């Protein structure tokens, strides 16, 4: 393998909810009306599938196959020593819901290990790229709810009651939200999101009216709802709890609207055991000096959201990038720099696995 940064082809596919046109406009993919997700730099398959979800490299090979063949080259020796070499420890997606997602929950690691034989649950996070006025997300139930009450609402297909239970907040471009596994949640329509998550596809649906899915049959990971609903963390949430799981967009800019850092954390510190996401902003100076962002070696997925520039690595050459590009940088390419075109800017979201010295994730 030549240790070079790569441009990933689009990887949209059909799903049970509507959307996808914003992804298509950004990435040059097929768009909607029923392709609301793109899995980017993915070595993870959809639940129950053997290939769908996997990212192909420009030569047509699967990223997962290349990582398994040479994990140190892709992930780095420290990463392999800490996490093993059979998984990239991260899944990056673009989400573009054309309708509110159903209230659902992702299991924690302990549940996934005991009942599904998997090492990972599905803690996830959202970095908002675009948001229509009034767009909202919901996180956690706002009052104490018994398991029996939740089971009754699920059985009755009471979507309105389940949505009403959730603590909601409006979101805007730049907001970052951490969603701990076990937490009931939904994403409203009218947003484009970079989702960063553990490398699984584990969703338990609590409601599904108006969606192209049979939740009674397919909404419980094959476990049955009696068992699947035990994955819920029913600890009540308040608006203050939601705020503690959020990095607001306004914290990323100064009074003049300039980025406070060329590499700014997009998520709360509690995300660090699971994954990392940063806003990158390389803006040139008025006198023509090019802006740049330096990134240490390690597997990285960069989604370029605006502008144009270059990615240059110490050991693997470089390439020109522009809005809509998804750039995959392997560890063996070395340290790298994102540089804006002269007097211009290039911005994006940088997604990486947890650092080799990150705190241990709860098990």
GROMACS .gro file of N, CA, C and O in nm, residues 26-129:
model
  416
   26UNK      N    1  -2.367   1.768  -0.149
   26UNK     CA    2  -2.233   1.787  -0.093
   26UNK      C    3  -2.132   1.693  -0.155
   26UNK      O    4  -2.021   1.735  -0.193
   27UNK      N    5  -2.169   1.566  -0.172
   27UNK     CA    6  -2.072   1.462  -0.206
   27UNK      C    7  -2.078   1.418  -0.352
   27UNK      O    8  -1.997   1.337  -0.395
   28UNK      N    9  -2.177   1.467  -0.427
   28UNK     CA   10  -2.188   1.422  -0.564
   28UNK      C   11  -2.243   1.283  -0.579
   28UNK      O   12  -2.224   1.218  -0.682
   29UNK      N   13  -2.314   1.237  -0.475
   29UNK     CA   14  -2.372   1.104  -0.479
   29UNK      C   15  -2.511   1.109  -0.538
   29UNK      O   16  -2.555   1.210  -0.593
   30UNK      N   17  -2.587   0.999  -0.523
   30UNK     CA   18  -2.718   0.992  -0.587
   30UNK      C   19  -2.825   1.079  -0.522
   30UNK      O   20  -2.927   1.106  -0.583
   31UNK      N   21  -2.805   1.122  -0.395
   31UNK     CA   22  -2.909   1.198  -0.328
   31UNK      C   23  -3.024   1.111  -0.282
   31UNK      O   24  -3.011   0.989  -0.269
   32UNK      N   25  -3.142   1.174  -0.258
   32UNK     CA   26  -3.259   1.105  -0.206
   32UNK      C   27  -3.335   1.031  -0.315
   32UNK      O   28  -3.278   1.003  -0.422
   33UNK      N   29  -3.461   0.999  -0.289
   33UNK     CA   30  -3.540   1.044  -0.173
   33UNK      C   31  -3.531   0.953  -0.051
   33UNK      O   32  -3.582   0.988   0.055
   34UNK      N   33  -3.467   0.837  -0.061
   34UNK     CA   34  -3.467   0.740   0.048
   34UNK      C   35  -3.325   0.692   0.077
   34UNK      O   36  -3.303   0.580   0.117
   35UNK      N   37  -3.226   0.784   0.059
   35UNK     CA   38  -3.086   0.751   0.090
   35UNK      C   39  -3.032   0.855   0.188
   35UNK      O   40  -2.946   0.935   0.154
   36UNK      N   41  -3.080   0.853   0.312
   36UNK     CA   42  -3.047   0.960   0.406
   36UNK      C   43  -2.914   0.944   0.478
   36UNK      O   44  -2.880   1.026   0.564
   37UNK      N   45  -2.838   0.838   0.446
   37UNK     CA   46  -2.711   0.814   0.514
   37UNK      C   47  -2.601   0.786   0.411
   37UNK      O   48  -2.625   0.721   0.309
   38UNK      N   49  -2.482   0.834   0.444
   38UNK     CA   50  -2.360   0.787   0.377
   38UNK      C   51  -2.264   0.744   0.486
   38UNK      O   52  -2.238   0.818   0.580
   39UNK      N   53  -2.211   0.623   0.472
   39UNK     CA   54  -2.112   0.573   0.566
   39UNK      C   55  -1.974   0.602   0.507
   39UNK      O   56  -1.944   0.559   0.394
   40UNK      N   57  -1.892   0.672   0.583
   40UNK     CA   58  -1.767   0.730   0.531
   40UNK      C   59  -1.648   0.665   0.602
   40UNK      O   60  -1.641   0.667   0.725
   41UNK      N   61  -1.555   0.610   0.525
   41UNK     CA   62  -1.441   0.544   0.588
   41UNK      C   63  -1.486   0.429   0.676
   41UNK      O   64  -1.431   0.405   0.783
   42UNK      N   65  -1.586   0.353   0.629
   42UNK     CA   66  -1.652   0.253   0.712
   42UNK      C   67  -1.590   0.115   0.693
   42UNK      O   68  -1.580   0.065   0.581
   43UNK      N   69  -1.556   0.052   0.806
   43UNK     CA   70  -1.520  -0.090   0.809
   43UNK      C   71  -1.628  -0.169   0.879
   43UNK      O   72  -1.604  -0.279   0.929
   44UNK      N   73  -1.751  -0.113   0.883
   44UNK     CA   74  -1.865  -0.171   0.954
   44UNK      C   75  -1.977  -0.199   0.856
   44UNK      O   76  -2.004  -0.117   0.767
   45UNK      N   77  -2.044  -0.312   0.871
   45UNK     CA   78  -2.159  -0.343   0.787
   45UNK      C   79  -2.288  -0.309   0.861
   45UNK      O   80  -2.292  -0.303   0.984
   46UNK      N   81  -2.394  -0.289   0.782
   46UNK     CA   82  -2.526  -0.275   0.841
   46UNK      C   83  -2.563  -0.404   0.914
   46UNK      O   84  -2.518  -0.513   0.879
   47UNK      N   85  -2.647  -0.389   1.015
   47UNK     CA   86  -2.687  -0.504   1.096
   47UNK      C   87  -2.752  -0.609   1.005
   47UNK      O   88  -2.845  -0.581   0.929
   48UNK      N   89  -2.700  -0.731   1.010
   48UNK     CA   90  -2.754  -0.840   0.934
   48UNK      C   91  -2.704  -0.850   0.791
   48UNK      O   92  -2.742  -0.942   0.719
   49UNK      N   93  -2.617  -0.756   0.747
   49UNK     CA   94  -2.565  -0.756   0.611
   49UNK      C   95  -2.419  -0.803   0.609
   49UNK      O   96  -2.350  -0.800   0.712
   50UNK      N   97  -2.372  -0.844   0.490
   50UNK     CA   98  -2.233  -0.889   0.478
   50UNK      C   99  -2.143  -0.785   0.412
   50UNK      O  100  -2.022  -0.787   0.436
   51UNK      N  101  -2.200  -0.696   0.329
   51UNK     CA  102  -2.118  -0.596   0.260
   51UNK      C  103  -2.174  -0.455   0.272
   51UNK      O  104  -2.096  -0.359   0.276
   52UNK      N  105  -2.307  -0.439   0.275
   52UNK     CA  106  -2.362  -0.304   0.270
   52UNK      C  107  -2.317  -0.223   0.391
   52UNK      O  108  -2.320  -0.269   0.504
   53UNK      N  109  -2.271  -0.102   0.362
   53UNK     CA  110  -2.213  -0.016   0.464
   53UNK      C  111  -2.064  -0.002   0.453
   53UNK      O  112  -2.007   0.101   0.491
   54UNK      N  113  -1.997  -0.104   0.401
   54UNK     CA  114  -1.851  -0.099   0.390
   54UNK      C  115  -1.807   0.004   0.287
   54UNK      O  116  -1.865   0.015   0.179
   55UNK      N  117  -1.703   0.080   0.320
   55UNK     CA  118  -1.646   0.177   0.227
   55UNK      C  119  -1.548   0.109   0.133
   55UNK      O  120  -1.464   0.028   0.175
   56UNK      N  121  -1.559   0.145   0.006
   56UNK     CA  122  -1.459   0.103  -0.092
   56UNK      C  123  -1.357   0.214  -0.111
   56UNK      O  124  -1.388   0.333  -0.102
   57UNK      N  125  -1.234   0.174  -0.137
   57UNK     CA  126  -1.127   0.267  -0.169
   57UNK      C  127  -1.130   0.295  -0.320
   57UNK      O  128  -1.201   0.229  -0.395
   58UNK      N  129  -1.054   0.394  -0.367
   58UNK     CA  130  -1.059   0.427  -0.509
   58UNK      C  131  -1.027   0.311  -0.603
   58UNK      O  132  -1.075   0.308  -0.717
   59UNK      N  133  -0.949   0.213  -0.556
   59UNK     CA  134  -0.917   0.099  -0.643
   59UNK      C  135  -1.024  -0.010  -0.639
   59UNK      O  136  -1.010  -0.115  -0.701
   60UNK      N  137  -1.134   0.014  -0.565
   60UNK     CA  138  -1.243  -0.082  -0.559
   60UNK      C  139  -1.236  -0.179  -0.443
   60UNK      O  140  -1.333  -0.250  -0.417
   61UNK      N  141  -1.125  -0.185  -0.373
   61UNK     CA  142  -1.113  -0.276  -0.259
   61UNK      C  143  -1.187  -0.218  -0.138
   61UNK      O  144  -1.212  -0.098  -0.130
   62UNK      N  145  -1.222  -0.306  -0.045
   62UNK     CA  146  -1.287  -0.261   0.077
   62UNK      C  147  -1.183  -0.213   0.178
   62UNK      O  148  -1.079  -0.278   0.198
   63UNK      N  149  -1.212  -0.101   0.243
   63UNK     CA  150  -1.124  -0.052   0.349
   63UNK      C  151  -1.103  -0.160   0.455
   63UNK      O  152  -0.991  -0.179   0.504
   64UNK      N  153  -1.209  -0.231   0.494
   64UNK     CA  154  -1.195  -0.331   0.599
   64UNK      C  155  -1.092  -0.437   0.563
   64UNK      O  156  -1.010  -0.477   0.647
   65UNK      N  157  -1.093  -0.482   0.437
   65UNK     CA  158  -0.997  -0.583   0.396
   65UNK      C  159  -0.854  -0.531   0.405
   65UNK      O  160  -0.762  -0.603   0.446
   66UNK      N  161  -0.836  -0.406   0.367
   66UNK     CA  162  -0.701  -0.349   0.369
   66UNK      C  163  -0.651  -0.330   0.513
   66UNK      O  164  -0.533  -0.353   0.542
   67UNK      N  165  -0.741  -0.290   0.601
   67UNK     CA  166  -0.701  -0.275   0.741
   67UNK      C  167  -0.665  -0.409   0.802
   67UNK      O  168  -0.563  -0.423   0.872
   68UNK      N  169  -0.746  -0.512   0.776
   68UNK     CA  170  -0.717  -0.644   0.831
   68UNK      C  171  -0.586  -0.701   0.778
   68UNK      O  172  -0.515  -0.773   0.849
   69UNK      N  173  -0.552  -0.666   0.654
   69UNK     CA  174  -0.429  -0.718   0.594
   69UNK      C  175  -0.305  -0.652   0.652
   69UNK      O  176  -0.198  -0.714   0.656
   70UNK      N  177  -0.315  -0.526   0.698
   70UNK     CA  178  -0.199  -0.454   0.748
   70UNK      C  179  -0.244  -0.350   0.851
   70UNK      O  180  -0.241  -0.230   0.826
   71UNK      N  181  -0.289  -0.395   0.968
   71UNK     CA  182  -0.347  -0.302   1.065
   71UNK      C  183  -0.251  -0.196   1.114
   71UNK      O  184  -0.292  -0.082   1.139
   72UNK      N  185  -0.123  -0.228   1.129
   72UNK     CA  186  -0.029  -0.127   1.177
   72UNK      C  187  -0.015  -0.013   1.078
   72UNK      O  188  -0.011   0.105   1.115
   73UNK      N  189  -0.009  -0.045   0.948
   73UNK     CA  190   0.004   0.061   0.848
   73UNK      C  191  -0.114   0.157   0.852
   73UNK      O  192  -0.098   0.279   0.838
   74UNK      N  193  -0.232   0.106   0.872
   74UNK     CA  194  -0.351   0.190   0.871
   74UNK      C  195  -0.377   0.257   1.005
   74UNK      O  196  -0.417   0.374   1.010
   75UNK      N  197  -0.355   0.184   1.114
   75UNK     CA  198  -0.398   0.231   1.245
   75UNK      C  199  -0.285   0.277   1.335
   75UNK      O  200  -0.308   0.358   1.425
   76UNK      N  201  -0.167   0.225   1.314
   76UNK     CA  202  -0.054   0.259   1.400
   76UNK      C  203  -0.031   0.155   1.507
   76UNK      O  204  -0.125   0.090   1.556
   77UNK      N  205   0.095   0.139   1.545
   77UNK     CA  206   0.131   0.035   1.641
   77UNK      C  207   0.067   0.058   1.777
   77UNK      O  208   0.020  -0.036   1.842
   78UNK      N  209   0.063   0.184   1.822
   78UNK     CA  210   0.004   0.213   1.954
   78UNK      C  211  -0.146   0.182   1.955
   78UNK      O  212  -0.199   0.131   2.054
   79UNK      N  213  -0.215   0.215   1.846
   79UNK     CA  214  -0.357   0.184   1.836
   79UNK      C  215  -0.379   0.033   1.841
   79UNK      O  216  -0.466  -0.016   1.915
   80UNK      N  217  -0.301  -0.043   1.764
   80UNK     CA  218  -0.317  -0.188   1.760
   80UNK      C  219  -0.287  -0.249   1.896
   80UNK      O  220  -0.357  -0.341   1.942
   81UNK      N  221  -0.187  -0.196   1.964
   81UNK     CA  222  -0.153  -0.249   2.096
   81UNK      C  223  -0.267  -0.225   2.195
   81UNK      O  224  -0.298  -0.311   2.279
   82UNK      N  225  -0.334  -0.110   2.185
   82UNK     CA  226  -0.440  -0.075   2.282
   82UNK      C  227  -0.574  -0.138   2.244
   82UNK      O  228  -0.645  -0.192   2.330
   83UNK      N  229  -0.612  -0.130   2.117
   83UNK     CA  230  -0.747  -0.168   2.076
   83UNK      C  231  -0.754  -0.293   1.988
   83UNK      O  232  -0.863  -0.341   1.959
   84UNK      N  233  -0.638  -0.345   1.945
   84UNK     CA  234  -0.637  -0.455   1.852
   84UNK      C  235  -0.635  -0.406   1.708
   84UNK      O  236  -0.651  -0.287   1.681
   85UNK      N  237  -0.618  -0.500   1.615
   85UNK     CA  238  -0.603  -0.462   1.476
   85UNK      C  239  -0.717  -0.506   1.387
   85UNK      O  240  -0.706  -0.501   1.265
   86UNK      N  241  -0.828  -0.547   1.447
   86UNK     CA  242  -0.938  -0.599   1.365
   86UNK      C  243  -1.053  -0.500   1.350
   86UNK      O  244  -1.157  -0.534   1.295
   87UNK      N  245  -1.035  -0.376   1.398
   87UNK     CA  246  -1.140  -0.277   1.384
   87UNK      C  247  -1.080  -0.139   1.392
   87UNK      O  248  -0.985  -0.115   1.467
   88UNK      N  249  -1.138  -0.044   1.316
   88UNK     CA  250  -1.085   0.092   1.318
   88UNK      C  251  -1.139   0.173   1.435
   88UNK      O  252  -1.105   0.290   1.451
   89UNK      N  253  -1.226   0.111   1.520
   89UNK     CA  254  -1.277   0.174   1.642
   89UNK      C  255  -1.365   0.296   1.617
   89UNK      O  256  -1.393   0.371   1.712
   90UNK      N  257  -1.409   0.318   1.494
   90UNK     CA  258  -1.492   0.435   1.467
   90UNK      C  259  -1.574   0.409   1.341
   90UNK      O  260  -1.531   0.336   1.251
   91UNK      N  261  -1.692   0.467   1.338
   91UNK     CA  262  -1.774   0.471   1.217
   91UNK      C  263  -1.819   0.615   1.199
   91UNK      O  264  -1.874   0.675   1.291
   92UNK      N  265  -1.795   0.669   1.081
   92UNK     CA  266  -1.835   0.806   1.047
   92UNK      C  267  -1.948   0.799   0.945
   92UNK      O  268  -1.942   0.720   0.850
   93UNK      N  269  -2.050   0.881   0.965
   93UNK     CA  270  -2.162   0.887   0.873
   93UNK      C  271  -2.197   1.032   0.842
   93UNK      O  272  -2.172   1.121   0.923
   94UNK      N  273  -2.258   1.052   0.729
   94UNK     CA  274  -2.337   1.172   0.702
   94UNK      C  275  -2.483   1.133   0.713
   94UNK      O  276  -2.526   1.035   0.654
   95UNK      N  277  -2.559   1.210   0.793
   95UNK     CA  278  -2.702   1.186   0.809
   95UNK      C  279  -2.779   1.307   0.757
   95UNK      O  280  -2.745   1.422   0.790
   96UNK      N  281  -2.883   1.281   0.680
   96UNK     CA  282  -2.962   1.387   0.619
   96UNK      C  283  -3.110   1.348   0.626
   96UNK      O  284  -3.170   1.311   0.525
   97UNK      N  285  -3.169   1.351   0.745
   97UNK     CA  286  -3.308   1.304   0.758
   97UNK      C  287  -3.408   1.400   0.694
   97UNK      O  288  -3.413   1.518   0.727
   98UNK      N  289  -3.487   1.346   0.603
   98UNK     CA  290  -3.596   1.422   0.544
   98UNK      C  291  -3.725   1.407   0.623
   98UNK      O  292  -3.828   1.460   0.583
   99UNK      N  293  -3.720   1.336   0.733
   99UNK     CA  294  -3.830   1.326   0.828
   99UNK      C  295  -3.768   1.299   0.964
   99UNK      O  296  -3.654   1.256   0.975
  100UNK      N  297  -3.844   1.330   1.069
  100UNK     CA  298  -3.794   1.303   1.203
  100UNK      C  299  -3.761   1.155   1.216
  100UNK      O  300  -3.840   1.069   1.179
  101UNK      N  301  -3.641   1.125   1.269
  101UNK     CA  302  -3.608   0.986   1.298
  101UNK      C  303  -3.694   0.937   1.413
  101UNK      O  304  -3.733   1.016   1.501
  102UNK      N  305  -3.723   0.807   1.418
  102UNK     CA  306  -3.801   0.756   1.531
  102UNK      C  307  -3.722   0.764   1.661
  102UNK      O  308  -3.598   0.766   1.661
  103UNK      N  309  -3.795   0.771   1.771
  103UNK     CA  310  -3.730   0.758   1.901
  103UNK      C  311  -3.672   0.617   1.908
  103UNK      O  312  -3.741   0.519   1.882
  104UNK      N  313  -3.544   0.610   1.942
  104UNK     CA  314  -3.478   0.480   1.944
  104UNK      C  315  -3.365   0.484   2.046
  104UNK      O  316  -3.338   0.587   2.108
  105UNK      N  317  -3.298   0.371   2.064
  105UNK     CA  318  -3.190   0.360   2.162
  105UNK      C  319  -3.085   0.264   2.108
  105UNK      O  320  -3.115   0.174   2.031
  106UNK      N  321  -2.961   0.289   2.148
  106UNK     CA  322  -2.850   0.201   2.113
  106UNK      C  323  -2.796   0.137   2.241
  106UNK      O  324  -2.779   0.205   2.343
  107UNK      N  325  -2.766   0.009   2.238
  107UNK     CA  326  -2.721  -0.059   2.360
  107UNK      C  327  -2.581  -0.019   2.404
  107UNK      O  328  -2.498   0.022   2.324
  108UNK      N  329  -2.561  -0.033   2.533
  108UNK     CA  330  -2.428  -0.013   2.591
  108UNK      C  331  -2.341  -0.136   2.564
  108UNK      O  332  -2.388  -0.241   2.520
  109UNK      N  333  -2.211  -0.121   2.592
  109UNK     CA  334  -2.118  -0.230   2.563
  109UNK      C  335  -2.150  -0.357   2.641
  109UNK      O  336  -2.142  -0.468   2.587
  110UNK      N  337  -2.187  -0.342   2.767
  110UNK     CA  338  -2.214  -0.461   2.848
  110UNK      C  339  -2.332  -0.539   2.791
  110UNK      O  340  -2.329  -0.663   2.783
  111UNK      N  341  -2.436  -0.469   2.748
  111UNK     CA  342  -2.552  -0.534   2.689
  111UNK      C  343  -2.514  -0.601   2.558
  111UNK      O  344  -2.552  -0.716   2.531
  112UNK      N  345  -2.440  -0.529   2.473
  112UNK     CA  346  -2.400  -0.584   2.344
  112UNK      C  347  -2.312  -0.707   2.360
  112UNK      O  348  -2.323  -0.804   2.285
  113UNK      N  349  -2.225  -0.704   2.460
  113UNK     CA  350  -2.137  -0.818   2.482
  113UNK      C  351  -2.217  -0.940   2.531
  113UNK      O  352  -2.198  -1.052   2.481
  114UNK      N  353  -2.309  -0.917   2.624
  114UNK     CA  354  -2.383  -1.029   2.683
  114UNK      C  355  -2.485  -1.089   2.587
  114UNK      O  356  -2.500  -1.212   2.579
  115UNK      N  357  -2.555  -1.004   2.512
  115UNK     CA  358  -2.669  -1.052   2.435
  115UNK      C  359  -2.645  -1.060   2.284
  115UNK      O  360  -2.721  -1.127   2.213
  116UNK      N  361  -2.539  -0.994   2.235
  116UNK     CA  362  -2.513  -0.994   2.091
  116UNK      C  363  -2.373  -1.044   2.057
  116UNK      O  364  -2.339  -1.056   1.940
  117UNK      N  365  -2.292  -1.070   2.159
  117UNK     CA  366  -2.158  -1.122   2.136
  117UNK      C  367  -2.064  -1.022   2.071
  117UNK      O  368  -1.970  -1.061   2.001
  118UNK      N  369  -2.085  -0.892   2.096
  118UNK     CA  370  -2.006  -0.786   2.034
  118UNK      C  371  -1.926  -0.709   2.138
  118UNK      O  372  -1.968  -0.696   2.254
  119UNK      N  373  -1.811  -0.658   2.096
  119UNK     CA  374  -1.724  -0.584   2.187
  119UNK      C  375  -1.768  -0.439   2.206
  119UNK      O  376  -1.728  -0.375   2.303
  120UNK      N  377  -1.846  -0.387   2.112
  120UNK     CA  378  -1.886  -0.247   2.116
  120UNK      C  379  -2.037  -0.234   2.129
  120UNK      O  380  -2.113  -0.313   2.072
  121UNK      N  381  -2.079  -0.131   2.201
  121UNK     CA  382  -2.217  -0.085   2.195
  121UNK      C  383  -2.226   0.022   2.087
  121UNK      O  384  -2.161   0.012   1.983
  122UNK      N  385  -2.306   0.125   2.116
  122UNK     CA  386  -2.315   0.231   2.017
  122UNK      C  387  -2.337   0.365   2.084
  122UNK      O  388  -2.446   0.424   2.078
  123UNK      N  389  -2.234   0.414   2.151
  123UNK     CA  390  -2.231   0.556   2.184
  123UNK      C  391  -2.204   0.631   2.055
  123UNK      O  392  -2.123   0.588   1.973
  124UNK      N  393  -2.272   0.744   2.035
  124UNK     CA  394  -2.257   0.820   1.913
  124UNK      C  395  -2.256   0.969   1.943
  124UNK      O  396  -2.279   1.011   2.057
  125UNK      N  397  -2.227   1.048   1.841
  125UNK     CA  398  -2.228   1.194   1.856
  125UNK      C  399  -2.264   1.257   1.723
  125UNK      O  400  -2.241   1.199   1.616
  126UNK      N  401  -2.320   1.378   1.730
  126UNK     CA  402  -2.363   1.450   1.611
  126UNK      C  403  -2.291   1.584   1.603
  126UNK      O  404  -2.294   1.662   1.698
  127UNK      N  405  -2.231   1.611   1.489
  127UNK     CA  406  -2.176   1.743   1.460
  127UNK      C  407  -2.264   1.803   1.350
  127UNK      O  408  -2.268   1.750   1.238
  128UNK      N  409  -2.335   1.909   1.383
  128UNK     CA  410  -2.434   1.965   1.292
  128UNK      C  411  -2.363   2.048   1.184
  128UNK      O  412  -2.285   2.138   1.215
  129UNK      N  413  -2.391   2.015   1.058
  129UNK     CA  414  -2.333   2.086   0.944
  129UNK      C  415  -2.429   2.192   0.893
  129UNK      O  416  -2.391   2.305   0.864
   0.00000   0.00000   0.00000
